[in-house]
């Protein structure tokens, strides 16, 4: 990402009564395309929903991180994605960025996305800066691997120094690594990055996946209702058939009773005729 100029810093004066960080400088075109392809369509939103309480969990991007208000803003950095637990999102908004002394801790997780204009700084100056302010995990994602030398790489801070987080190569060449800070796997899928639940192996729920799940559940319920209705219709048809059989049986009995009665009448009539004959 672009290092701010002195003019850019000077343009943003703090709001009266409160220190406020300036806006970040305008992104280079290659940075915008990288960010949009990964996060514009909801991955950061999905991650925020998965991680929980929005009152104390911060999932943000594209604002400054500084150790304190007196820090030289020209040396500050802004990540493609940061996650911090047990902090104040309201303070973050009010300060227009992440001030470590204000939040009482550094972010738990920072991710940078490779672009030609930022890759060198991501691998050097930013890495040193994030370590110096105590960012627990520093991750880098490169869609093609040409800028970082690999598509996915995570590091964890131990004793003030970053060390590599174990990583697995999956069938087909994709990479996967577990983030202790997030409790999630980061996994490449082609040129995409996924945040996945280690228990299920599935990406964290998104609006689209939840809607598809809800639609599938509704379709299943409709199918069950249709099956119940079909079973009820078959039962009603069977009952109607039994009723018809009973009616036919009753009619047969009635006809038999009528015939027997008529036979008795004829026999009685014949008997009387025989008795009356000389």
PDB file of C-alpha atoms in Angstrom:
ATOM      1  CA  UNK A   1       0.000   0.000   0.000  1.00  0.00           C
ATOM      2  CA  UNK A   2       1.078   3.560  -0.613  1.00  0.00           C
ATOM      3  CA  UNK A   3       3.095   5.338   2.088  1.00  0.00           C
ATOM      4  CA  UNK A   4       1.402   8.655   2.971  1.00  0.00           C
ATOM      5  CA  UNK A   5       2.990  11.945   1.974  1.00  0.00           C
ATOM      6  CA  UNK A   6       3.457  14.885   4.307  1.00  0.00           C
ATOM      7  CA  UNK A   7       0.755  16.764   2.405  1.00  0.00           C
ATOM      8  CA  UNK A   8      -1.709  13.912   2.847  1.00  0.00           C
ATOM      9  CA  UNK A   9      -1.092  13.908   6.604  1.00  0.00           C
ATOM     10  CA  UNK A  10      -1.426  17.674   6.856  1.00  0.00           C
ATOM     11  CA  UNK A  11      -4.750  17.710   5.018  1.00  0.00           C
ATOM     12  CA  UNK A  12      -6.546  15.887   7.835  1.00  0.00           C
ATOM     13  CA  UNK A  13      -6.783  18.015  10.949  1.00  0.00           C
ATOM     14  CA  UNK A  14      -8.104  16.350  14.095  1.00  0.00           C
ATOM     15  CA  UNK A  15     -11.684  17.061  15.067  1.00  0.00           C
ATOM     16  CA  UNK A  16     -12.062  19.632  17.848  1.00  0.00           C
ATOM     17  CA  UNK A  17     -11.518  18.073  21.245  1.00  0.00           C
ATOM     18  CA  UNK A  18     -10.326  14.722  19.918  1.00  0.00           C
ATOM     19  CA  UNK A  19      -7.360  13.300  18.069  1.00  0.00           C
ATOM     20  CA  UNK A  20      -8.377  11.756  14.762  1.00  0.00           C
ATOM     21  CA  UNK A  21      -6.182  10.015  12.222  1.00  0.00           C
ATOM     22  CA  UNK A  22      -6.260  11.281   8.625  1.00  0.00           C
ATOM     23  CA  UNK A  23      -7.803   9.275   5.823  1.00  0.00           C
ATOM     24  CA  UNK A  24      -5.437   6.957   4.006  1.00  0.00           C
ATOM     25  CA  UNK A  25      -4.097   8.130   0.627  1.00  0.00           C
ATOM     26  CA  UNK A  26      -5.817   7.109  -2.554  1.00  0.00           C
ATOM     27  CA  UNK A  27      -5.045   3.523  -3.490  1.00  0.00           C
ATOM     28  CA  UNK A  28      -3.019   2.535  -6.526  1.00  0.00           C
ATOM     29  CA  UNK A  29      -5.204   0.837  -9.179  1.00  0.00           C
ATOM     30  CA  UNK A  30      -3.556  -2.564  -8.632  1.00  0.00           C
ATOM     31  CA  UNK A  31      -4.342  -2.370  -4.901  1.00  0.00           C
ATOM     32  CA  UNK A  32      -8.001  -1.605  -5.545  1.00  0.00           C
ATOM     33  CA  UNK A  33      -8.452  -4.549  -7.899  1.00  0.00           C
ATOM     34  CA  UNK A  34      -6.789  -6.914  -5.430  1.00  0.00           C
ATOM     35  CA  UNK A  35      -8.910  -5.712  -2.510  1.00  0.00           C
ATOM     36  CA  UNK A  36     -12.150  -5.736  -4.492  1.00  0.00           C
ATOM     37  CA  UNK A  37     -11.630  -9.267  -5.768  1.00  0.00           C
ATOM     38  CA  UNK A  38     -11.131 -10.598  -2.230  1.00  0.00           C
ATOM     39  CA  UNK A  39     -13.257  -8.528   0.125  1.00  0.00           C
ATOM     40  CA  UNK A  40     -15.654  -6.229  -1.713  1.00  0.00           C
ATOM     41  CA  UNK A  41     -18.194  -9.030  -2.187  1.00  0.00           C
ATOM     42  CA  UNK A  42     -18.500  -9.938   1.435  1.00  0.00           C
ATOM     43  CA  UNK A  43     -15.660 -12.094   2.778  1.00  0.00           C
ATOM     44  CA  UNK A  44     -14.771  -9.590   5.502  1.00  0.00           C
ATOM     45  CA  UNK A  45     -18.472  -9.196   6.359  1.00  0.00           C
ATOM     46  CA  UNK A  46     -18.900 -12.979   6.544  1.00  0.00           C
ATOM     47  CA  UNK A  47     -15.824 -13.211   8.762  1.00  0.00           C
ATOM     48  CA  UNK A  48     -17.135 -10.485  11.079  1.00  0.00           C
ATOM     49  CA  UNK A  49     -20.474 -12.268  11.458  1.00  0.00           C
ATOM     50  CA  UNK A  50     -18.731 -15.574  12.162  1.00  0.00           C
ATOM     51  CA  UNK A  51     -16.348 -14.148  14.770  1.00  0.00           C
ATOM     52  CA  UNK A  52     -19.120 -12.799  16.922  1.00  0.00           C
ATOM     53  CA  UNK A  53     -19.919  -9.786  19.074  1.00  0.00           C
ATOM     54  CA  UNK A  54     -19.668  -6.605  16.941  1.00  0.00           C
ATOM     55  CA  UNK A  55     -19.535  -4.544  20.143  1.00  0.00           C
ATOM     56  CA  UNK A  56     -16.104  -5.939  21.027  1.00  0.00           C
ATOM     57  CA  UNK A  57     -14.772  -7.500  17.809  1.00  0.00           C
ATOM     58  CA  UNK A  58     -13.264  -5.364  15.085  1.00  0.00           C
ATOM     59  CA  UNK A  59     -12.994  -6.621  11.490  1.00  0.00           C
ATOM     60  CA  UNK A  60     -11.815  -3.707   9.404  1.00  0.00           C
ATOM     61  CA  UNK A  61      -9.501  -2.516   6.636  1.00  0.00           C
ATOM     62  CA  UNK A  62      -7.930   0.506   5.014  1.00  0.00           C
ATOM     63  CA  UNK A  63      -7.328   2.731   8.035  1.00  0.00           C
ATOM     64  CA  UNK A  64      -4.119   3.549   9.837  1.00  0.00           C
ATOM     65  CA  UNK A  65      -2.617   1.497  12.636  1.00  0.00           C
ATOM     66  CA  UNK A  66      -0.399   3.508  15.012  1.00  0.00           C
ATOM     67  CA  UNK A  67       1.007   2.735  18.461  1.00  0.00           C
ATOM     68  CA  UNK A  68      -0.128   6.090  19.905  1.00  0.00           C
ATOM     69  CA  UNK A  69      -1.345   9.528  18.903  1.00  0.00           C
ATOM     70  CA  UNK A  70       2.165  10.997  18.895  1.00  0.00           C
ATOM     71  CA  UNK A  71       3.517   8.468  16.376  1.00  0.00           C
ATOM     72  CA  UNK A  72       4.901   9.898  13.124  1.00  0.00           C
ATOM     73  CA  UNK A  73       1.994   9.185  10.764  1.00  0.00           C
ATOM     74  CA  UNK A  74       4.368   9.077   7.820  1.00  0.00           C
ATOM     75  CA  UNK A  75       5.684   5.790   9.221  1.00  0.00           C
ATOM     76  CA  UNK A  76       2.220   4.337   9.884  1.00  0.00           C
ATOM     77  CA  UNK A  77       0.692   1.510   7.888  1.00  0.00           C
ATOM     78  CA  UNK A  78      -2.819   0.465   6.931  1.00  0.00           C
ATOM     79  CA  UNK A  79      -3.621  -3.215   6.301  1.00  0.00           C
ATOM     80  CA  UNK A  80      -5.946  -4.886   3.839  1.00  0.00           C
ATOM     81  CA  UNK A  81      -7.641  -6.605   6.762  1.00  0.00           C
ATOM     82  CA  UNK A  82      -7.290  -6.471  10.531  1.00  0.00           C
ATOM     83  CA  UNK A  83      -9.086  -8.377  13.259  1.00  0.00           C
ATOM     84  CA  UNK A  84      -8.994  -7.425  16.933  1.00  0.00           C
ATOM     85  CA  UNK A  85     -10.903  -8.988  19.823  1.00  0.00           C
ATOM     86  CA  UNK A  86     -11.950  -7.318  23.088  1.00  0.00           C
ATOM     87  CA  UNK A  87     -11.561  -3.802  21.711  1.00  0.00           C
ATOM     88  CA  UNK A  88     -13.808  -0.823  21.040  1.00  0.00           C
ATOM     89  CA  UNK A  89     -15.059  -0.485  17.449  1.00  0.00           C
ATOM     90  CA  UNK A  90     -16.596   2.833  18.482  1.00  0.00           C
ATOM     91  CA  UNK A  91     -13.156   4.201  19.426  1.00  0.00           C
ATOM     92  CA  UNK A  92     -11.797   2.918  16.125  1.00  0.00           C
ATOM     93  CA  UNK A  93     -14.465   4.850  14.232  1.00  0.00           C
ATOM     94  CA  UNK A  94     -14.007   7.979  16.305  1.00  0.00           C
ATOM     95  CA  UNK A  95     -10.241   7.936  15.773  1.00  0.00           C
ATOM     96  CA  UNK A  96     -10.544   6.980  12.085  1.00  0.00           C
ATOM     97  CA  UNK A  97      -8.088   4.155  12.685  1.00  0.00           C
ATOM     98  CA  UNK A  98      -6.499   1.798  15.180  1.00  0.00           C
ATOM     99  CA  UNK A  99      -4.507   3.436  17.997  1.00  0.00           C
ATOM    100  CA  UNK A 100      -2.869   0.699  20.065  1.00  0.00           C
ATOM    101  CA  UNK A 101      -2.560   2.792  23.236  1.00  0.00           C
ATOM    102  CA  UNK A 102      -6.231   3.736  22.976  1.00  0.00           C
ATOM    103  CA  UNK A 103      -7.428   0.157  22.447  1.00  0.00           C
ATOM    104  CA  UNK A 104      -5.053  -1.261  25.050  1.00  0.00           C
ATOM    105  CA  UNK A 105      -3.653  -3.920  22.714  1.00  0.00           C
ATOM    106  CA  UNK A 106      -2.428  -4.488  19.169  1.00  0.00           C
ATOM    107  CA  UNK A 107      -4.640  -6.193  16.569  1.00  0.00           C
ATOM    108  CA  UNK A 108      -4.739  -9.974  16.820  1.00  0.00           C
ATOM    109  CA  UNK A 109      -4.598 -10.567  13.074  1.00  0.00           C
ATOM    110  CA  UNK A 110      -3.435  -8.593  10.055  1.00  0.00           C
ATOM    111  CA  UNK A 111      -3.622  -9.666   6.413  1.00  0.00           C
ATOM    112  CA  UNK A 112      -1.998  -8.073   3.391  1.00  0.00           C
ATOM    113  CA  UNK A 113      -2.913  -8.859  -0.209  1.00  0.00           C
ATOM    114  CA  UNK A 114      -0.126  -8.789  -2.780  1.00  0.00           C
ATOM    115  CA  UNK A 115       0.045  -6.221  -5.531  1.00  0.00           C
ATOM    116  CA  UNK A 116       3.019  -5.141  -7.668  1.00  0.00           C
ATOM    117  CA  UNK A 117       3.149  -1.718  -6.003  1.00  0.00           C
ATOM    118  CA  UNK A 118       3.119  -2.992  -2.392  1.00  0.00           C
ATOM    119  CA  UNK A 119       4.705  -6.463  -2.289  1.00  0.00           C
ATOM    120  CA  UNK A 120       8.206  -5.297  -1.329  1.00  0.00           C
ATOM    121  CA  UNK A 121       6.916  -3.191   1.571  1.00  0.00           C
ATOM    122  CA  UNK A 122       4.592  -5.983   2.711  1.00  0.00           C
ATOM    123  CA  UNK A 123       7.571  -8.321   3.014  1.00  0.00           C
ATOM    124  CA  UNK A 124       9.862  -5.829   4.742  1.00  0.00           C
ATOM    125  CA  UNK A 125       8.786  -2.495   6.261  1.00  0.00           C
ATOM    126  CA  UNK A 126       5.248  -3.577   7.126  1.00  0.00           C
ATOM    127  CA  UNK A 127       6.387  -6.852   8.617  1.00  0.00           C
ATOM    128  CA  UNK A 128       8.826  -4.996  10.876  1.00  0.00           C
ATOM    129  CA  UNK A 129       6.206  -2.406  11.782  1.00  0.00           C
ATOM    130  CA  UNK A 130       3.538  -4.961  12.720  1.00  0.00           C
ATOM    131  CA  UNK A 131       6.044  -6.851  14.851  1.00  0.00           C
ATOM    132  CA  UNK A 132       7.126  -3.651  16.594  1.00  0.00           C
ATOM    133  CA  UNK A 133       3.583  -2.797  17.720  1.00  0.00           C
ATOM    134  CA  UNK A 134       2.752  -6.374  18.764  1.00  0.00           C
ATOM    135  CA  UNK A 135       0.394  -7.671  16.054  1.00  0.00           C
ATOM    136  CA  UNK A 136      -0.004 -11.357  17.032  1.00  0.00           C
ATOM    137  CA  UNK A 137      -0.360 -12.796  13.527  1.00  0.00           C
ATOM    138  CA  UNK A 138       0.739 -11.400  10.189  1.00  0.00           C
ATOM    139  CA  UNK A 139      -0.619 -13.081   7.071  1.00  0.00           C
ATOM    140  CA  UNK A 140       0.062 -12.526   3.389  1.00  0.00           C
ATOM    141  CA  UNK A 141      -2.016 -13.698   0.451  1.00  0.00           C
ATOM    142  CA  UNK A 142      -0.877 -13.587  -3.163  1.00  0.00           C
ATOM    143  CA  UNK A 143      -3.384 -14.743  -5.770  1.00  0.00           C
ATOM    144  CA  UNK A 144      -0.683 -16.014  -8.124  1.00  0.00           C
ATOM    145  CA  UNK A 145       2.351 -16.330  -5.843  1.00  0.00           C
ATOM    146  CA  UNK A 146       4.481 -14.165  -8.112  1.00  0.00           C
ATOM    147  CA  UNK A 147       4.873 -11.231  -5.691  1.00  0.00           C
ATOM    148  CA  UNK A 148       5.417 -12.973  -2.330  1.00  0.00           C
ATOM    149  CA  UNK A 149       6.901 -16.177  -3.704  1.00  0.00           C
ATOM    150  CA  UNK A 150       3.951 -18.146  -2.315  1.00  0.00           C
ATOM    151  CA  UNK A 151       0.191 -17.714  -2.332  1.00  0.00           C
ATOM    152  CA  UNK A 152      -0.325 -17.997   1.429  1.00  0.00           C
ATOM    153  CA  UNK A 153       1.997 -17.383   4.351  1.00  0.00           C
ATOM    154  CA  UNK A 154       1.247 -16.774   8.000  1.00  0.00           C
ATOM    155  CA  UNK A 155       3.543 -15.766  10.860  1.00  0.00           C
ATOM    156  CA  UNK A 156       2.989 -15.617  14.611  1.00  0.00           C
ATOM    157  CA  UNK A 157       4.743 -13.266  17.012  1.00  0.00           C
ATOM    158  CA  UNK A 158       6.880 -15.043  19.613  1.00  0.00           C
ATOM    159  CA  UNK A 159       9.243 -13.039  21.800  1.00  0.00           C
ATOM    160  CA  UNK A 160       8.848 -10.013  19.555  1.00  0.00           C
ATOM    161  CA  UNK A 161       9.863 -11.964  16.429  1.00  0.00           C
ATOM    162  CA  UNK A 162       7.683 -13.456  13.715  1.00  0.00           C
ATOM    163  CA  UNK A 163       7.977 -17.172  13.090  1.00  0.00           C
ATOM    164  CA  UNK A 164       6.214 -19.216  10.400  1.00  0.00           C
ATOM    165  CA  UNK A 165       2.851 -20.836  11.074  1.00  0.00           C
ATOM    166  CA  UNK A 166       2.709 -24.451   9.776  1.00  0.00           C
ATOM    167  CA  UNK A 167       1.140 -24.833   6.367  1.00  0.00           C
ATOM    168  CA  UNK A 168      -0.191 -27.821   4.420  1.00  0.00           C
ATOM    169  CA  UNK A 169      -0.332 -28.382   0.684  1.00  0.00           C
ATOM    170  CA  UNK A 170      -3.687 -29.834  -0.315  1.00  0.00           C
ATOM    171  CA  UNK A 171      -4.472 -32.128  -3.251  1.00  0.00           C
ATOM    172  CA  UNK A 172      -4.476 -30.009  -6.372  1.00  0.00           C
ATOM    173  CA  UNK A 173      -1.835 -27.624  -5.045  1.00  0.00           C
ATOM    174  CA  UNK A 174      -3.934 -25.367  -2.822  1.00  0.00           C
ATOM    175  CA  UNK A 175      -2.526 -24.291   0.543  1.00  0.00           C
ATOM    176  CA  UNK A 176      -4.060 -24.338   4.011  1.00  0.00           C
ATOM    177  CA  UNK A 177      -2.871 -23.008   7.332  1.00  0.00           C
ATOM    178  CA  UNK A 178      -4.508 -22.638  10.740  1.00  0.00           C
ATOM    179  CA  UNK A 179      -4.819 -19.251  12.424  1.00  0.00           C
ATOM    180  CA  UNK A 180      -4.803 -19.637  16.235  1.00  0.00           C
ATOM    181  CA  UNK A 181      -5.942 -16.020  16.545  1.00  0.00           C
ATOM    182  CA  UNK A 182      -9.100 -16.579  14.499  1.00  0.00           C
ATOM    183  CA  UNK A 183      -9.616 -20.266  15.252  1.00  0.00           C
ATOM    184  CA  UNK A 184     -10.047 -20.766  11.504  1.00  0.00           C
ATOM    185  CA  UNK A 185      -8.194 -22.266   8.588  1.00  0.00           C
ATOM    186  CA  UNK A 186      -7.064 -19.962   5.808  1.00  0.00           C
ATOM    187  CA  UNK A 187      -7.210 -21.847   2.522  1.00  0.00           C
ATOM    188  CA  UNK A 188      -6.463 -20.956  -1.067  1.00  0.00           C
ATOM    189  CA  UNK A 189      -8.877 -22.120  -3.717  1.00  0.00           C
ATOM    190  CA  UNK A 190      -7.300 -21.237  -7.024  1.00  0.00           C
ATOM    191  CA  UNK A 191      -6.945 -17.470  -6.873  1.00  0.00           C
ATOM    192  CA  UNK A 192      -9.399 -17.083  -3.998  1.00  0.00           C
ATOM    193  CA  UNK A 193      -8.820 -17.021  -0.243  1.00  0.00           C
ATOM    194  CA  UNK A 194     -11.285 -18.769   2.055  1.00  0.00           C
ATOM    195  CA  UNK A 195     -11.767 -18.630   5.818  1.00  0.00           C
ATOM    196  CA  UNK A 196     -12.868 -22.151   6.794  1.00  0.00           C
ATOM    197  CA  UNK A 197     -14.188 -23.882   9.886  1.00  0.00           C
ATOM    198  CA  UNK A 198     -11.612 -26.536  10.912  1.00  0.00           C
ATOM    199  CA  UNK A 199     -14.382 -28.793  12.256  1.00  0.00           C
ATOM    200  CA  UNK A 200     -16.309 -28.988   8.985  1.00  0.00           C
ATOM    201  CA  UNK A 201     -13.757 -27.905   6.402  1.00  0.00           C
ATOM    202  CA  UNK A 202     -16.394 -25.569   4.985  1.00  0.00           C
ATOM    203  CA  UNK A 203     -16.017 -21.813   4.432  1.00  0.00           C
ATOM    204  CA  UNK A 204     -17.615 -19.648   7.094  1.00  0.00           C
ATOM    205  CA  UNK A 205     -21.230 -18.954   6.341  1.00  0.00           C
ATOM    206  CA  UNK A 206     -21.997 -16.132   3.942  1.00  0.00           C
ATOM    207  CA  UNK A 207     -25.240 -14.381   3.103  1.00  0.00           C
ATOM    208  CA  UNK A 208     -25.356 -16.372  -0.110  1.00  0.00           C
ATOM    209  CA  UNK A 209     -24.627 -19.733   1.529  1.00  0.00           C
ATOM    210  CA  UNK A 210     -27.111 -19.053   4.332  1.00  0.00           C
ATOM    211  CA  UNK A 211     -29.761 -18.073   1.806  1.00  0.00           C
ATOM    212  CA  UNK A 212     -29.014 -21.223  -0.203  1.00  0.00           C
ATOM    213  CA  UNK A 213     -29.211 -23.268   3.019  1.00  0.00           C
ATOM    214  CA  UNK A 214     -32.509 -21.611   3.935  1.00  0.00           C
ATOM    215  CA  UNK A 215     -33.835 -22.161   0.412  1.00  0.00           C
ATOM    216  CA  UNK A 216     -32.764 -25.813   0.536  1.00  0.00           C
ATOM    217  CA  UNK A 217     -34.383 -26.228   3.970  1.00  0.00           C
ATOM    218  CA  UNK A 218     -37.591 -24.613   2.708  1.00  0.00           C
ATOM    219  CA  UNK A 219     -37.540 -26.853  -0.376  1.00  0.00           C
ATOM    220  CA  UNK A 220     -37.087 -29.865   1.892  1.00  0.00           C
ATOM    221  CA  UNK A 221     -39.974 -28.734   4.081  1.00  0.00           C
ATOM    222  CA  UNK A 222     -42.119 -28.228   0.984  1.00  0.00           C
ATOM    223  CA  UNK A 223     -41.201 -31.689  -0.259  1.00  0.00           C
ATOM    224  CA  UNK A 224     -42.085 -33.159   3.143  1.00  0.00           C
ATOM    225  CA  UNK A 225     -45.392 -31.289   3.143  1.00  0.00           C
ATOM    226  CA  UNK A 226     -46.080 -32.521  -0.384  1.00  0.00           C
ATOM    227  CA  UNK A 227     -45.288 -36.075   0.696  1.00  0.00           C
ATOM    228  CA  UNK A 228     -47.565 -35.757   3.729  1.00  0.00           C
ATOM    229  CA  UNK A 229     -50.319 -34.335   1.526  1.00  0.00           C
ATOM    230  CA  UNK A 230     -49.829 -37.145  -0.984  1.00  0.00           C
ATOM    231  CA  UNK A 231     -49.967 -39.732   1.799  1.00  0.00           C
ATOM    232  CA  UNK A 232     -53.121 -38.066   3.149  1.00  0.00           C
ATOM    233  CA  UNK A 233     -54.636 -38.036  -0.331  1.00  0.00           C
ATOM    234  CA  UNK A 234     -53.801 -41.736  -0.765  1.00  0.00           C
ATOM    235  CA  UNK A 235     -55.315 -42.474   2.667  1.00  0.00           C
ATOM    236  CA  UNK A 236     -58.433 -40.476   1.754  1.00  0.00           C
ATOM    237  CA  UNK A 237     -58.685 -42.296  -1.572  1.00  0.00           C
ATOM    238  CA  UNK A 238     -58.304 -45.647   0.184  1.00  0.00           C
ATOM    239  CA  UNK A 239     -60.980 -44.659   2.705  1.00  0.00           C
ATOM    240  CA  UNK A 240     -63.265 -43.544  -0.117  1.00  0.00           C
ATOM    241  CA  UNK A 241     -62.693 -46.891  -1.836  1.00  0.00           C
ATOM    242  CA  UNK A 242     -63.528 -48.727   1.399  1.00  0.00           C
ATOM    243  CA  UNK A 243     -66.668 -46.618   1.737  1.00  0.00           C
ATOM    244  CA  UNK A 244     -67.614 -47.479  -1.831  1.00  0.00           C
ATOM    245  CA  UNK A 245     -67.016 -51.170  -1.137  1.00  0.00           C
ATOM    246  CA  UNK A 246     -69.175 -50.966   1.979  1.00  0.00           C
ATOM    247  CA  UNK A 247     -71.870 -49.217  -0.039  1.00  0.00           C
ATOM    248  CA  UNK A 248     -71.729 -51.880  -2.743  1.00  0.00           C
ATOM    249  CA  UNK A 249     -71.895 -54.593  -0.078  1.00  0.00           C
ATOM    250  CA  UNK A 250     -74.886 -52.901   1.534  1.00  0.00           C
ATOM    251  CA  UNK A 251     -76.583 -52.648  -1.837  1.00  0.00           C
ATOM    252  CA  UNK A 252     -75.920 -56.329  -2.522  1.00  0.00           C
ATOM    253  CA  UNK A 253     -77.315 -57.270   0.873  1.00  0.00           C
ATOM    254  CA  UNK A 254     -80.333 -55.069   0.260  1.00  0.00           C
ATOM    255  CA  UNK A 255     -80.920 -56.691  -3.137  1.00  0.00           C
ATOM    256  CA  UNK A 256     -80.517 -60.152  -1.586  1.00  0.00           C
ATOM    257  CA  UNK A 257     -82.929 -59.274   1.214  1.00  0.00           C
ATOM    258  CA  UNK A 258     -85.428 -57.939  -1.313  1.00  0.00           C
ATOM    259  CA  UNK A 259     -85.152 -61.079  -3.453  1.00  0.00           C
ATOM    260  CA  UNK A 260     -85.572 -63.334  -0.419  1.00  0.00           C
ATOM    261  CA  UNK A 261     -88.575 -61.378   0.758  1.00  0.00           C
ATOM    262  CA  UNK A 262     -90.124 -61.571  -2.714  1.00  0.00           C
ATOM    263  CA  UNK A 263     -89.443 -65.317  -2.827  1.00  0.00           C
ATOM    264  CA  UNK A 264     -91.218 -65.769   0.523  1.00  0.00           C
ATOM    265  CA  UNK A 265     -94.138 -63.741  -0.744  1.00  0.00           C
ATOM    266  CA  UNK A 266     -94.439 -65.848  -3.884  1.00  0.00           C
ATOM    267  CA  UNK A 267     -94.183 -69.073  -1.902  1.00  0.00           C
ATOM    268  CA  UNK A 268     -96.892 -67.875   0.489  1.00  0.00           C
ATOM    269  CA  UNK A 269     -99.082 -66.849  -2.442  1.00  0.00           C
ATOM    270  CA  UNK A 270     -98.626 -70.266  -4.076  1.00  0.00           C
ATOM    271  CA  UNK A 271     -99.438 -72.053  -0.793  1.00  0.00           C
ATOM    272  CA  UNK A 272    -102.654 -70.113  -0.408  1.00  0.00           C
ATOM    273  CA  UNK A 273    -103.631 -70.852  -3.990  1.00  0.00           C
ATOM    274  CA  UNK A 274    -103.011 -74.558  -3.439  1.00  0.00           C
ATOM    275  CA  UNK A 275    -105.103 -74.526  -0.282  1.00  0.00           C
ATOM    276  CA  UNK A 276    -108.012 -72.849  -2.003  1.00  0.00           C
ATOM    277  CA  UNK A 277    -108.081 -75.251  -4.949  1.00  0.00           C
ATOM    278  CA  UNK A 278    -110.877 -77.982  -4.795  1.00  0.00           C
TER     279      UNK A 278
END
